[in-house]
Amino acid sequence: MLKGIHVPLVTPFAPTGFAPGVTGEVAADVLGKLARRVLDEGASGLVALGTTGEAAALSPDERAQVVEVCAEVCRERGAPLTVGVTGNDTRSVLGALEALPPDVTAALVTVPYFLRPSERGVIAHFEALADGTPVPLVIYHIPYRTGQAVSAATLRHLGAHPMIAGVKYATGGVDQEALDLLGDRPDGFDVLGGDDAVISPLLAAGASGGILASANLAPRDFADLAAAWDAGDVTRARALGHRLTRLSAALFAEPNPTVIKGVLHARGVIPSAGVRLPLLPASEASVAAAEALLDR
């Protein structure tokens, strides 16, 4: 279910003017076209309501609309749909999981943020969710956003639960804990790279795939990268990896997803580069730099 490249889609907004932070309603038809495009170009699945989709800035009705559009496309294409579920208290997260629509394949759930529980608390949190969730869980391990580091031993312990399918691993690099986890994964537990710029070495070390914002723009190239490492085609994988690392660095030169949306808009894929406050649109220089790398 989790193998390959899964794309956390941006949420396109209708243009309403040029004031920073002013955006229109969700452009649902454009979202559907983008979802079909990335799947048709090699992505293995979609992720709705991730950080890249500005989920925190969407109203409940908008979040439901995004999931509905993505679910329809995934039904058409026979692809898995993972939905981001955030929260830092166990009861509210479990309620959100129980409310997921039936077409959702898995839920991407962050390690509890701000509260910074002990690792025993993290284990208790995810075990309680796993015991009650209607869909498999993917742990979102991103300590530079949550303020909570989780060890390979904790992830390995949680991965033994039948309703915990994997982890999106985004610690900012390929660290010793990542190698420890990849060297001894529980059966059926997938490790997905979540830091676009280092996806190639993580795949080389044995990751199952990735959840990559950059794949909004280059889904075929990232899918080819994953396939090359899976096939043991080291020469091709290295060349692709070096090129895509430079592209990802440019796309993250400003806060995600501002540069990605700027490039998508410049290429006529989405109707506006607008993002919602507190994000601001990317600079013209950052968008131009990313476009130049994409053209190569």
Short mmCIF file of C-alpha atoms in Angstrom, two decimals:
data_model
loop_
_atom_site.label_atom_id
_atom_site.label_comp_id
_atom_site.label_asym_id
_atom_site.label_seq_id
_atom_site.Cartn_x
_atom_site.Cartn_y
_atom_site.Cartn_z
CA MET A 1 0.00 0.00 0.00
CA LEU A 2 2.76 2.47 0.90
CA LYS A 3 5.45 1.53 -1.59
CA GLY A 4 6.55 4.18 -4.06
CA ILE A 5 6.06 7.93 -4.21
CA HIS A 6 2.95 9.47 -2.62
CA VAL A 7 2.21 13.10 -3.39
CA PRO A 8 0.98 15.46 -0.66
CA LEU A 9 -1.09 17.72 -2.88
CA VAL A 10 -1.12 21.49 -2.65
CA THR A 11 -4.55 23.06 -2.20
CA PRO A 12 -5.16 25.41 -5.13
CA PHE A 13 -7.17 28.54 -4.39
CA ALA A 14 -9.17 30.73 -6.73
CA PRO A 15 -7.55 34.17 -7.20
CA THR A 16 -9.27 37.09 -5.50
CA GLY A 17 -6.65 39.85 -5.69
CA PHE A 18 -3.08 40.61 -4.73
CA ALA A 19 -3.24 41.25 -1.00
CA PRO A 20 -0.95 38.87 0.94
CA GLY A 21 -2.91 36.10 2.58
CA VAL A 22 -6.09 36.84 0.63
CA THR A 23 -7.24 33.77 -1.28
CA GLY A 24 -10.51 32.62 -2.70
CA GLU A 25 -12.31 29.36 -2.21
CA VAL A 26 -10.70 26.00 -2.88
CA ALA A 27 -10.44 25.42 -6.63
CA ALA A 28 -11.83 21.89 -6.47
CA ASP A 29 -11.79 21.25 -10.22
CA VAL A 30 -8.12 22.25 -10.42
CA LEU A 31 -7.30 20.03 -7.44
CA GLY A 32 -8.90 17.10 -9.25
CA LYS A 33 -6.87 17.76 -12.39
CA LEU A 34 -3.65 17.99 -10.39
CA ALA A 35 -4.46 14.76 -8.57
CA ARG A 36 -5.08 12.92 -11.85
CA ARG A 37 -1.91 14.36 -13.36
CA VAL A 38 0.45 13.18 -10.63
CA LEU A 39 -1.08 9.69 -10.59
CA ASP A 40 -0.96 9.42 -14.37
CA GLU A 41 2.70 10.43 -14.28
CA GLY A 42 3.74 7.66 -11.93
CA ALA A 43 2.82 8.55 -8.35
CA SER A 44 1.70 5.54 -6.32
CA GLY A 45 -0.84 7.41 -4.20
CA LEU A 46 -2.10 10.74 -2.90
CA VAL A 47 -1.90 12.45 0.47
CA ALA A 48 -4.64 14.95 1.31
CA LEU A 49 -4.50 17.52 4.10
CA GLY A 50 -0.77 17.41 4.66
CA THR A 51 1.37 20.41 5.54
CA THR A 52 1.81 20.98 1.80
CA GLY A 53 -1.97 21.26 1.47
CA GLU A 54 -2.13 24.03 4.12
CA ALA A 55 -4.57 21.91 6.11
CA ALA A 56 -4.27 24.11 9.19
CA ALA A 57 -5.55 27.10 7.18
CA LEU A 58 -8.61 25.31 5.77
CA SER A 59 -12.08 25.38 7.30
CA PRO A 60 -13.71 22.06 8.25
CA ASP A 61 -15.90 22.28 5.14
CA GLU A 62 -12.85 22.93 2.95
CA ARG A 63 -10.98 19.99 4.45
CA ALA A 64 -13.96 17.74 3.74
CA GLN A 65 -14.09 19.06 0.17
CA VAL A 66 -10.40 18.33 -0.42
CA VAL A 67 -10.77 14.77 0.87
CA GLU A 68 -13.87 14.22 -1.28
CA VAL A 69 -12.08 15.35 -4.46
CA CYS A 70 -9.00 13.24 -3.75
CA ALA A 71 -11.11 10.20 -2.87
CA GLU A 72 -12.98 10.45 -6.16
CA VAL A 73 -9.73 10.56 -8.14
CA CYS A 74 -8.24 7.66 -6.18
CA ARG A 75 -11.34 5.58 -6.86
CA GLU A 76 -11.01 6.31 -10.58
CA ARG A 77 -7.33 5.40 -10.67
CA GLY A 78 -7.37 2.57 -8.12
CA ALA A 79 -4.80 4.40 -5.98
CA PRO A 80 -4.47 4.64 -2.20
CA LEU A 81 -5.45 7.83 -0.39
CA THR A 82 -3.77 8.87 2.83
CA VAL A 83 -5.32 11.73 4.82
CA GLY A 84 -3.45 13.90 7.29
CA VAL A 85 -4.93 13.96 10.79
CA THR A 86 -3.41 16.41 13.25
CA GLY A 87 -3.82 17.00 16.94
CA ASN A 88 -1.82 16.72 20.12
CA ASP A 89 -4.34 15.07 22.41
CA THR A 90 -5.33 11.46 21.96
CA ARG A 91 -9.08 11.86 22.34
CA SER A 92 -9.52 14.48 19.62
CA VAL A 93 -7.24 12.64 17.18
CA LEU A 94 -9.17 9.42 17.71
CA GLY A 95 -12.42 11.28 17.06
CA ALA A 96 -11.00 12.63 13.79
CA LEU A 97 -9.91 9.14 12.75
CA GLU A 98 -13.34 7.71 13.48
CA ALA A 99 -14.91 10.45 11.32
CA LEU A 100 -12.83 9.67 8.21
CA PRO A 101 -14.91 8.75 5.14
CA PRO A 102 -14.85 5.13 3.94
CA ASP A 103 -12.64 5.73 0.87
CA VAL A 104 -9.60 6.68 2.95
CA THR A 105 -6.84 4.06 2.83
CA ALA A 106 -4.61 5.31 5.66
CA ALA A 107 -4.18 8.24 8.04
CA LEU A 108 -0.99 10.25 8.47
CA VAL A 109 -0.82 11.18 12.15
CA THR A 110 1.80 13.45 13.67
CA VAL A 111 3.73 12.64 16.79
CA PRO A 112 2.07 14.79 19.53
CA TYR A 113 3.38 18.33 19.22
CA PHE A 114 3.95 21.12 21.77
CA LEU A 115 3.13 18.90 24.78
CA ARG A 116 6.35 16.90 24.29
CA PRO A 117 5.32 13.72 26.14
CA SER A 118 7.85 11.09 27.13
CA GLU A 119 8.50 8.26 24.68
CA ARG A 120 6.30 6.11 26.90
CA GLY A 121 3.58 8.72 26.34
CA VAL A 122 4.14 8.62 22.58
CA ILE A 123 3.78 4.84 22.63
CA ALA A 124 0.62 5.00 24.73
CA HIS A 125 -0.82 7.69 22.40
CA PHE A 126 -0.29 5.70 19.21
CA GLU A 127 -1.34 2.39 20.72
CA ALA A 128 -4.62 3.97 21.86
CA LEU A 129 -5.16 5.37 18.36
CA ALA A 130 -4.24 2.07 16.70
CA ASP A 131 -6.67 0.15 18.91
CA GLY A 132 -9.57 2.40 17.82
CA THR A 133 -8.76 3.55 14.29
CA PRO A 134 -10.82 2.33 11.32
CA VAL A 135 -7.83 2.72 8.95
CA PRO A 136 -4.11 1.91 9.21
CA LEU A 137 -1.91 4.65 10.64
CA VAL A 138 1.26 6.19 9.25
CA ILE A 139 3.23 7.91 11.99
CA TYR A 140 4.47 11.35 10.94
CA HIS A 141 7.86 11.75 12.60
CA ILE A 142 8.99 15.35 12.05
CA PRO A 143 10.76 16.56 15.21
CA TYR A 144 11.68 20.01 13.87
CA ARG A 145 7.94 20.77 13.75
CA THR A 146 6.70 18.77 16.74
CA GLY A 147 9.62 19.37 19.11
CA GLN A 148 9.48 15.66 19.92
CA ALA A 149 12.19 13.21 18.88
CA VAL A 150 11.26 9.53 18.69
CA SER A 151 13.82 6.75 18.68
CA ALA A 152 14.10 3.88 16.25
CA ALA A 153 13.31 1.52 19.13
CA THR A 154 10.01 3.31 19.77
CA LEU A 155 9.06 3.27 16.07
CA ARG A 156 10.01 -0.41 15.86
CA HIS A 157 7.82 -1.16 18.88
CA LEU A 158 4.86 0.73 17.42
CA GLY A 159 5.38 -0.84 14.01
CA ALA A 160 4.59 -4.24 15.46
CA HIS A 161 0.95 -3.16 15.93
CA PRO A 162 -1.17 -4.50 13.05
CA MET A 163 -2.88 -1.13 12.54
CA ILE A 164 0.34 0.89 12.27
CA ALA A 165 1.47 0.55 8.67
CA GLY A 166 4.52 2.78 8.54
CA VAL A 167 6.26 6.05 9.29
CA LYS A 168 6.89 9.22 7.33
CA TYR A 169 10.45 9.86 8.42
CA ALA A 170 11.38 13.54 8.27
CA THR A 171 14.19 14.34 10.69
CA GLY A 172 16.09 16.59 8.30
CA GLY A 173 18.63 13.99 7.17
CA VAL A 174 19.60 10.33 7.10
CA ASP A 175 20.66 9.88 10.71
CA GLN A 176 21.78 6.89 12.75
CA GLU A 177 18.25 6.31 14.03
CA ALA A 178 16.97 6.06 10.44
CA LEU A 179 19.63 3.49 9.55
CA ASP A 180 18.89 1.58 12.75
CA LEU A 181 15.19 1.46 11.88
CA LEU A 182 15.75 0.49 8.24
CA GLY A 183 18.13 -2.26 9.29
CA ASP A 184 15.51 -3.99 11.45
CA ARG A 185 11.95 -3.11 10.46
CA PRO A 186 8.92 -5.01 11.72
CA ASP A 187 7.19 -7.08 9.04
CA GLY A 188 4.70 -4.98 7.09
CA PHE A 189 6.05 -1.68 8.43
CA ASP A 190 7.10 0.77 5.72
CA VAL A 191 9.54 3.65 6.10
CA LEU A 192 8.70 6.57 3.80
CA GLY A 193 11.08 9.46 3.33
CA GLY A 194 9.61 12.83 4.16
CA ASP A 195 12.57 15.13 3.48
CA ASP A 196 12.63 15.66 -0.28
CA ALA A 197 16.28 16.64 -0.56
CA VAL A 198 17.55 13.40 1.03
CA ILE A 199 15.07 10.93 -0.43
CA SER A 200 17.67 9.32 -2.67
CA PRO A 201 20.05 8.17 0.10
CA LEU A 202 17.08 7.05 2.20
CA LEU A 203 15.81 4.92 -0.69
CA ALA A 204 19.33 3.58 -1.16
CA ALA A 205 19.30 2.53 2.50
CA GLY A 206 16.06 0.59 2.04
CA ALA A 207 13.12 2.97 2.45
CA SER A 208 9.88 1.83 0.81
CA GLY A 209 9.22 5.16 -0.87
CA GLY A 210 8.45 8.74 0.04
CA ILE A 211 5.79 11.35 0.71
CA LEU A 212 7.30 14.23 -1.23
CA ALA A 213 5.97 17.74 -1.80
CA SER A 214 8.37 18.24 -4.71
CA ALA A 215 6.55 15.50 -6.59
CA ASN A 216 3.69 17.95 -7.19
CA LEU A 217 6.00 19.21 -9.95
CA ALA A 218 8.09 16.21 -11.00
CA PRO A 219 6.11 13.07 -10.14
CA ARG A 220 7.54 10.98 -12.98
CA ASP A 221 11.14 11.76 -12.05
CA PHE A 222 10.62 10.90 -8.37
CA ALA A 223 8.77 7.70 -9.34
CA ASP A 224 11.67 6.79 -11.64
CA LEU A 225 14.11 7.45 -8.78
CA ALA A 226 12.27 5.06 -6.47
CA ALA A 227 12.02 2.45 -9.22
CA ALA A 228 15.74 2.74 -10.04
CA TRP A 229 16.83 2.14 -6.45
CA ASP A 230 14.31 -0.71 -6.14
CA ALA A 231 15.75 -2.34 -9.27
CA GLY A 232 19.33 -1.83 -8.15
CA ASP A 233 20.11 0.51 -11.05
CA VAL A 234 22.63 2.50 -9.04
CA THR A 235 24.02 4.57 -11.90
CA ARG A 236 20.60 5.86 -12.95
CA ALA A 237 19.44 6.32 -9.35
CA ARG A 238 22.47 8.39 -8.40
CA ALA A 239 22.14 10.67 -11.42
CA LEU A 240 18.43 11.22 -10.79
CA GLY A 241 19.01 11.69 -7.09
CA HIS A 242 21.63 14.40 -7.55
CA ARG A 243 19.40 16.33 -9.95
CA LEU A 244 16.27 16.03 -7.82
CA THR A 245 18.13 17.03 -4.65
CA ARG A 246 18.99 20.37 -6.25
CA LEU A 247 15.39 20.84 -7.39
CA SER A 248 14.01 20.05 -3.93
CA ALA A 249 16.42 22.47 -2.28
CA ALA A 250 15.16 25.23 -4.58
CA LEU A 251 11.52 24.35 -3.92
CA PHE A 252 12.12 24.64 -0.17
CA ALA A 253 14.06 27.90 -0.35
CA GLU A 254 11.01 29.52 1.26
CA PRO A 255 8.35 27.94 3.49
CA ASN A 256 6.51 24.98 1.97
CA PRO A 257 4.41 25.11 -0.23
CA THR A 258 4.98 28.69 -1.35
CA VAL A 259 7.63 28.06 -4.02
CA ILE A 260 5.86 24.94 -5.30
CA LYS A 261 2.62 26.89 -5.71
CA GLY A 262 4.52 29.73 -7.37
CA VAL A 263 5.96 27.36 -9.98
CA LEU A 264 2.64 25.58 -10.54
CA HIS A 265 0.98 28.94 -11.09
CA ALA A 266 3.74 30.19 -13.41
CA ARG A 267 3.20 27.08 -15.54
CA GLY A 268 -0.55 27.51 -15.67
CA VAL A 269 -1.36 24.45 -13.58
CA ILE A 270 -3.15 26.29 -10.76
CA PRO A 271 -5.05 29.59 -11.01
CA SER A 272 -3.19 31.39 -8.23
CA ALA A 273 0.06 31.18 -6.29
CA GLY A 274 -1.85 32.36 -3.24
CA VAL A 275 -1.32 30.88 0.20
CA ARG A 276 -3.09 31.70 3.43
CA LEU A 277 -1.63 33.69 6.28
CA PRO A 278 0.64 33.37 8.11
CA LEU A 279 2.32 32.12 4.91
CA LEU A 280 3.20 34.66 2.22
CA PRO A 281 3.69 34.01 -1.50
CA ALA A 282 7.20 33.09 -2.59
CA SER A 283 9.44 35.72 -4.16
CA GLU A 284 9.81 35.93 -7.93
CA ALA A 285 13.50 35.09 -7.56
CA SER A 286 12.82 31.82 -5.71
CA VAL A 287 10.17 30.79 -8.22
CA ALA A 288 12.45 31.60 -11.17
CA ALA A 289 15.35 29.64 -9.65
CA ALA A 290 13.17 26.57 -9.13
CA GLU A 291 11.74 26.84 -12.65
CA ALA A 292 15.22 26.93 -14.14
CA LEU A 293 16.17 23.69 -12.37
CA LEU A 294 12.90 22.07 -13.37
CA ASP A 295 13.51 22.96 -17.03
CA ARG A 296 16.87 21.18 -16.95
#
